[in-house]
PDB file of C-alpha atoms in Angstrom:
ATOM      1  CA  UNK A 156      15.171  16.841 -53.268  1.00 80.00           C
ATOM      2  CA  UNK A 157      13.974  13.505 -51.810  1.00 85.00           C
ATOM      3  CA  UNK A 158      15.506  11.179 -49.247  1.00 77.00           C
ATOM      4  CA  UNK A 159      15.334   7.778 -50.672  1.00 79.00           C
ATOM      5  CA  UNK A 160      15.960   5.799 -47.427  1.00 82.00           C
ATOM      6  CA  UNK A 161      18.887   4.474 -45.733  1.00 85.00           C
ATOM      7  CA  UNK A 162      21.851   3.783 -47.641  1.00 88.00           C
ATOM      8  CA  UNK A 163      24.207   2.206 -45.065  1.00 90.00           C
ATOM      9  CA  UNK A 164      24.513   1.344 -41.723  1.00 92.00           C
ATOM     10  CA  UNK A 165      27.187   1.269 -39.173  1.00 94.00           C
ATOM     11  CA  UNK A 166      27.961   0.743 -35.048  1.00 96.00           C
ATOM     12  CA  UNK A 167      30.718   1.710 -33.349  1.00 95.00           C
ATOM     13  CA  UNK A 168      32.245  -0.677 -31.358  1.00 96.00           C
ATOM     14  CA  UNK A 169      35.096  -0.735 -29.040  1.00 95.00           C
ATOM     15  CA  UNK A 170      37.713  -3.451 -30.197  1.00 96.00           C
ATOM     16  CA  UNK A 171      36.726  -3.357 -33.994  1.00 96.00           C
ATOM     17  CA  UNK A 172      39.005  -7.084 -34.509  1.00 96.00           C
ATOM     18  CA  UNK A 173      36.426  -9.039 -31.885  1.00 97.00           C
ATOM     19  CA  UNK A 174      33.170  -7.052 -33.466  1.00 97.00           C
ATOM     20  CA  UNK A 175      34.140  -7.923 -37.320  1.00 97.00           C
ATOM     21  CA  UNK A 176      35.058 -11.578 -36.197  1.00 97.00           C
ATOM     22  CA  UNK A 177      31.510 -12.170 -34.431  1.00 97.00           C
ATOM     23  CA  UNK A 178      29.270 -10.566 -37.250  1.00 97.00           C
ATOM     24  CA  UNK A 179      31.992 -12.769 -40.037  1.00 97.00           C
ATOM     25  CA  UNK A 180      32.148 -16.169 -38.390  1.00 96.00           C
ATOM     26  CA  UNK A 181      28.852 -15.824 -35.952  1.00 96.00           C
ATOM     27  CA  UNK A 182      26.588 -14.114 -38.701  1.00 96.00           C
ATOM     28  CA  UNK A 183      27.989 -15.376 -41.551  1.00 95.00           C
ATOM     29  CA  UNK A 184      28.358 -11.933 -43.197  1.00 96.00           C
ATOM     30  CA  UNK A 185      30.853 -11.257 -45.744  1.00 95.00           C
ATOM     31  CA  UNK A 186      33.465  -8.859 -45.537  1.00 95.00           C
ATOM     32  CA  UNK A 187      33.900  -6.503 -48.671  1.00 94.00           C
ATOM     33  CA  UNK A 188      37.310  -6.065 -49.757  1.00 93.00           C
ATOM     34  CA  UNK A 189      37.230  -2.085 -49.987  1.00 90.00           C
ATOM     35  CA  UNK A 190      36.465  -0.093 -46.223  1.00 89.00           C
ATOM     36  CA  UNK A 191      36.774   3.345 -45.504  1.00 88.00           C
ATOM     37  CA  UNK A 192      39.829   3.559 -42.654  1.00 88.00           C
ATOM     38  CA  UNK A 193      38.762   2.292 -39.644  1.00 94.00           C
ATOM     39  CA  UNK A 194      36.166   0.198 -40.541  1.00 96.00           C
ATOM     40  CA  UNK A 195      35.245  -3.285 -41.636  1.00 96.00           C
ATOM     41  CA  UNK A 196      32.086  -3.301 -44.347  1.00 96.00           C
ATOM     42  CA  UNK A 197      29.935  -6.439 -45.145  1.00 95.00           C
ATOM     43  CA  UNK A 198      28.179  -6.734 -48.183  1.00 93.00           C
ATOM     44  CA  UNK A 199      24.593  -7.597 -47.442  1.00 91.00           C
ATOM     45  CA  UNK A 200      21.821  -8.294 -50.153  1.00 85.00           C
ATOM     46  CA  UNK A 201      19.972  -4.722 -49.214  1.00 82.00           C
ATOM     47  CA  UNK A 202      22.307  -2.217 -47.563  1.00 90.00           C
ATOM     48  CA  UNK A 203      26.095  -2.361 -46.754  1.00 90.00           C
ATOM     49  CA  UNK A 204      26.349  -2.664 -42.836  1.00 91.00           C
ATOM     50  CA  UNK A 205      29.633  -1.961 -41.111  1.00 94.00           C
ATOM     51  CA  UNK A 206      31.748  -1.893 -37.787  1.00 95.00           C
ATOM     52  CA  UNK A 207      33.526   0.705 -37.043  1.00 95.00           C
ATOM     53  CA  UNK A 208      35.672   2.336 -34.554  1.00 94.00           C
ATOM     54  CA  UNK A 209      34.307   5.044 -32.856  1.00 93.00           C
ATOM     55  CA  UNK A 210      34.195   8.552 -34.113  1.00 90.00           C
ATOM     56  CA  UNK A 211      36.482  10.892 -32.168  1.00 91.00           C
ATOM     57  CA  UNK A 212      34.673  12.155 -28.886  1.00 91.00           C
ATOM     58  CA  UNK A 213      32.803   9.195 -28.697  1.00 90.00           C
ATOM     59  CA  UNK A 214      33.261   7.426 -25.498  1.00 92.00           C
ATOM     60  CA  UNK A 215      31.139   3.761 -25.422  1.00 91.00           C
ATOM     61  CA  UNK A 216      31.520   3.189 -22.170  1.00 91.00           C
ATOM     62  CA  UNK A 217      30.088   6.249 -21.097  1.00 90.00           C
ATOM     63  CA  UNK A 218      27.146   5.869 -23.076  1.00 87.00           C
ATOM     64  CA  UNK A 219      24.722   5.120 -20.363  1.00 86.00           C
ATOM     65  CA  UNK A 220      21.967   2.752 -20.731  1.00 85.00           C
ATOM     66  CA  UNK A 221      24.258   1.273 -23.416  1.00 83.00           C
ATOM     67  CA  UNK A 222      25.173   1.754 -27.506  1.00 86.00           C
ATOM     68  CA  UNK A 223      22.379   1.720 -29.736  1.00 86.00           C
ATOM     69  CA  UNK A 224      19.377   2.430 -26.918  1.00 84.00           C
ATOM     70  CA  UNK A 225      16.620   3.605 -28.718  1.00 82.00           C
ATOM     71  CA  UNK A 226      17.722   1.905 -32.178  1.00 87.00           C
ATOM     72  CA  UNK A 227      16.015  -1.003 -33.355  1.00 89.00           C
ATOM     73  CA  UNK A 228      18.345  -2.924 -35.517  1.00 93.00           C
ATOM     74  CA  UNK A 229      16.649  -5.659 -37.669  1.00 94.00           C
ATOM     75  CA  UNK A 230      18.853  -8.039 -40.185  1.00 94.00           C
ATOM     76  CA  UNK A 231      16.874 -10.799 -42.271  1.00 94.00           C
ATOM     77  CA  UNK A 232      18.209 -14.074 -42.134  1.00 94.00           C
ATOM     78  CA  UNK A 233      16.890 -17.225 -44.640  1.00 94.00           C
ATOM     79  CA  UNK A 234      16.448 -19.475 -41.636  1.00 96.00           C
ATOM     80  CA  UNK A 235      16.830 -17.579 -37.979  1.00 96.00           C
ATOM     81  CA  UNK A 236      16.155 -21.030 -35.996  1.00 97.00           C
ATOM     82  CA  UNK A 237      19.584 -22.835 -36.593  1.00 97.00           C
ATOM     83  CA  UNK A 238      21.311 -19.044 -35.979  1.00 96.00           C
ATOM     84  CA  UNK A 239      19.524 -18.493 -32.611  1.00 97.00           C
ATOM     85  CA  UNK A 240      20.328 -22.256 -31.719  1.00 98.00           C
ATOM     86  CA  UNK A 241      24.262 -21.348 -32.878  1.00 96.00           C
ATOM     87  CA  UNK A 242      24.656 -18.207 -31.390  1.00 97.00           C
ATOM     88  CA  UNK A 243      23.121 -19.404 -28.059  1.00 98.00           C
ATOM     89  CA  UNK A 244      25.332 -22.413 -28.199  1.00 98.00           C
ATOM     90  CA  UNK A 245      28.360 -19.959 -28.546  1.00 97.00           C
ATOM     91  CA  UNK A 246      27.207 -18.269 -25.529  1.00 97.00           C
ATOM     92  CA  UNK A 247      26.018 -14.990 -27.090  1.00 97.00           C
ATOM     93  CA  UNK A 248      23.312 -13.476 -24.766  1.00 97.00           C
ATOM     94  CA  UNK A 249      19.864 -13.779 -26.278  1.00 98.00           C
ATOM     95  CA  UNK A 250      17.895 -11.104 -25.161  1.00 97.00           C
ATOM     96  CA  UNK A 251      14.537 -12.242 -26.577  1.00 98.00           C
ATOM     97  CA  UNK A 252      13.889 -16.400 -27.378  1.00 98.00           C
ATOM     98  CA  UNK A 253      12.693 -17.375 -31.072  1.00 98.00           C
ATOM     99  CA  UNK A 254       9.036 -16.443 -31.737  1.00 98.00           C
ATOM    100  CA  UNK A 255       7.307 -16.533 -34.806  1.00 98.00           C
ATOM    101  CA  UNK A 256       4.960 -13.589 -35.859  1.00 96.00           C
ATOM    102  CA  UNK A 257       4.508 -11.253 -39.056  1.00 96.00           C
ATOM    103  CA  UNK A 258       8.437 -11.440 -39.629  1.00 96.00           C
ATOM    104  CA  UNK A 259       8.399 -15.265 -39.532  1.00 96.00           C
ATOM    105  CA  UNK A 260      10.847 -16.747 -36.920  1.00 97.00           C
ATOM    106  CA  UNK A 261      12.225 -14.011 -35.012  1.00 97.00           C
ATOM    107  CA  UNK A 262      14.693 -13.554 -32.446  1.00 97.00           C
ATOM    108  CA  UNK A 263      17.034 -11.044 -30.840  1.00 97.00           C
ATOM    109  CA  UNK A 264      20.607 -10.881 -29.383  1.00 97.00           C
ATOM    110  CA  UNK A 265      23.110  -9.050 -28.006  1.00 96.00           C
ATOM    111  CA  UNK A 266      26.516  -8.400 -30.086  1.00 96.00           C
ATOM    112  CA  UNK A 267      29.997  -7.965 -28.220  1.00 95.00           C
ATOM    113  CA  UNK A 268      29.552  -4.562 -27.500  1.00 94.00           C
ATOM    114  CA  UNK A 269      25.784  -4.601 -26.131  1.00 93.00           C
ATOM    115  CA  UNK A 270      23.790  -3.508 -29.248  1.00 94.00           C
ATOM    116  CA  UNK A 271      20.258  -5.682 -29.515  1.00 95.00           C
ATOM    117  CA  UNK A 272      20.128  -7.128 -32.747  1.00 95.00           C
ATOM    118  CA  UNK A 273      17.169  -8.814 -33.835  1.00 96.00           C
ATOM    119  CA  UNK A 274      17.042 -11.376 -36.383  1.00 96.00           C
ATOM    120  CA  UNK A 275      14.074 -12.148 -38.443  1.00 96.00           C
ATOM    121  CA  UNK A 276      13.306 -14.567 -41.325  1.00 95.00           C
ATOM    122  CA  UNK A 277      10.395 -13.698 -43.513  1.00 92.00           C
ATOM    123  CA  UNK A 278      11.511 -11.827 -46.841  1.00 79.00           C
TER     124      UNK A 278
END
């Protein structure tokens, strides 16, 4: 028995409305039309990633520095220039300014609930 590698991807956020508007009409992604209860999937061209309310125990707020510490989240983007200059328009946080380097143009971000997303453009 061999693990293949991941398979899908989630965060739990804290108002999942506000989280699956800013990765749909921010990021562009596209919701699928099937979601297991409580969640809102996106197809993606490698993995499904998903929102998602937060599993029963789970307190965000509490989680101290902040969701996702220690998790590097990467998503590939065709151009990540024009996003970075979008989302910063928008007022989204940008937590490190475009650079380019092995990943081509790369950037990173903070979503409505404080996880660091990066954004990179070399496929």
């Amino acid at each position: 028995m061999t693990v293949t590698g991941p398979d899908f991807l989630s965060l739990q956020v804290r108002d999942l409305d506000r989280a699956a508007e800013f990765y749909e009409n921010r990021l562009g992604l596209r919701r699928l039309p099937v979601a297991p209860p409580h969640a809102v999937v996106f197809g993606t061209g490698t993995i499904p990633f998903a929102v998602r309310e937060p599993v029963p125990g789970m307190d965000l707020d509490a989680v101290s520095p902040g969701p996702g510490s220690g998790v590097a989240l990467w998503l590939h983007a065709d151009d990540a220039q024009p996003l970075h200059d979008r989302l910063a328009a928008a007022g989204t946080p940008i937590v490190t300014e475009p650079f380019d380097g092995p990943f081509g143009r790369t950037f990173a971000f903070s979503d409505p609930d404080g996880y660091v997303i990066t954004i990179h453009d070399k496929a």
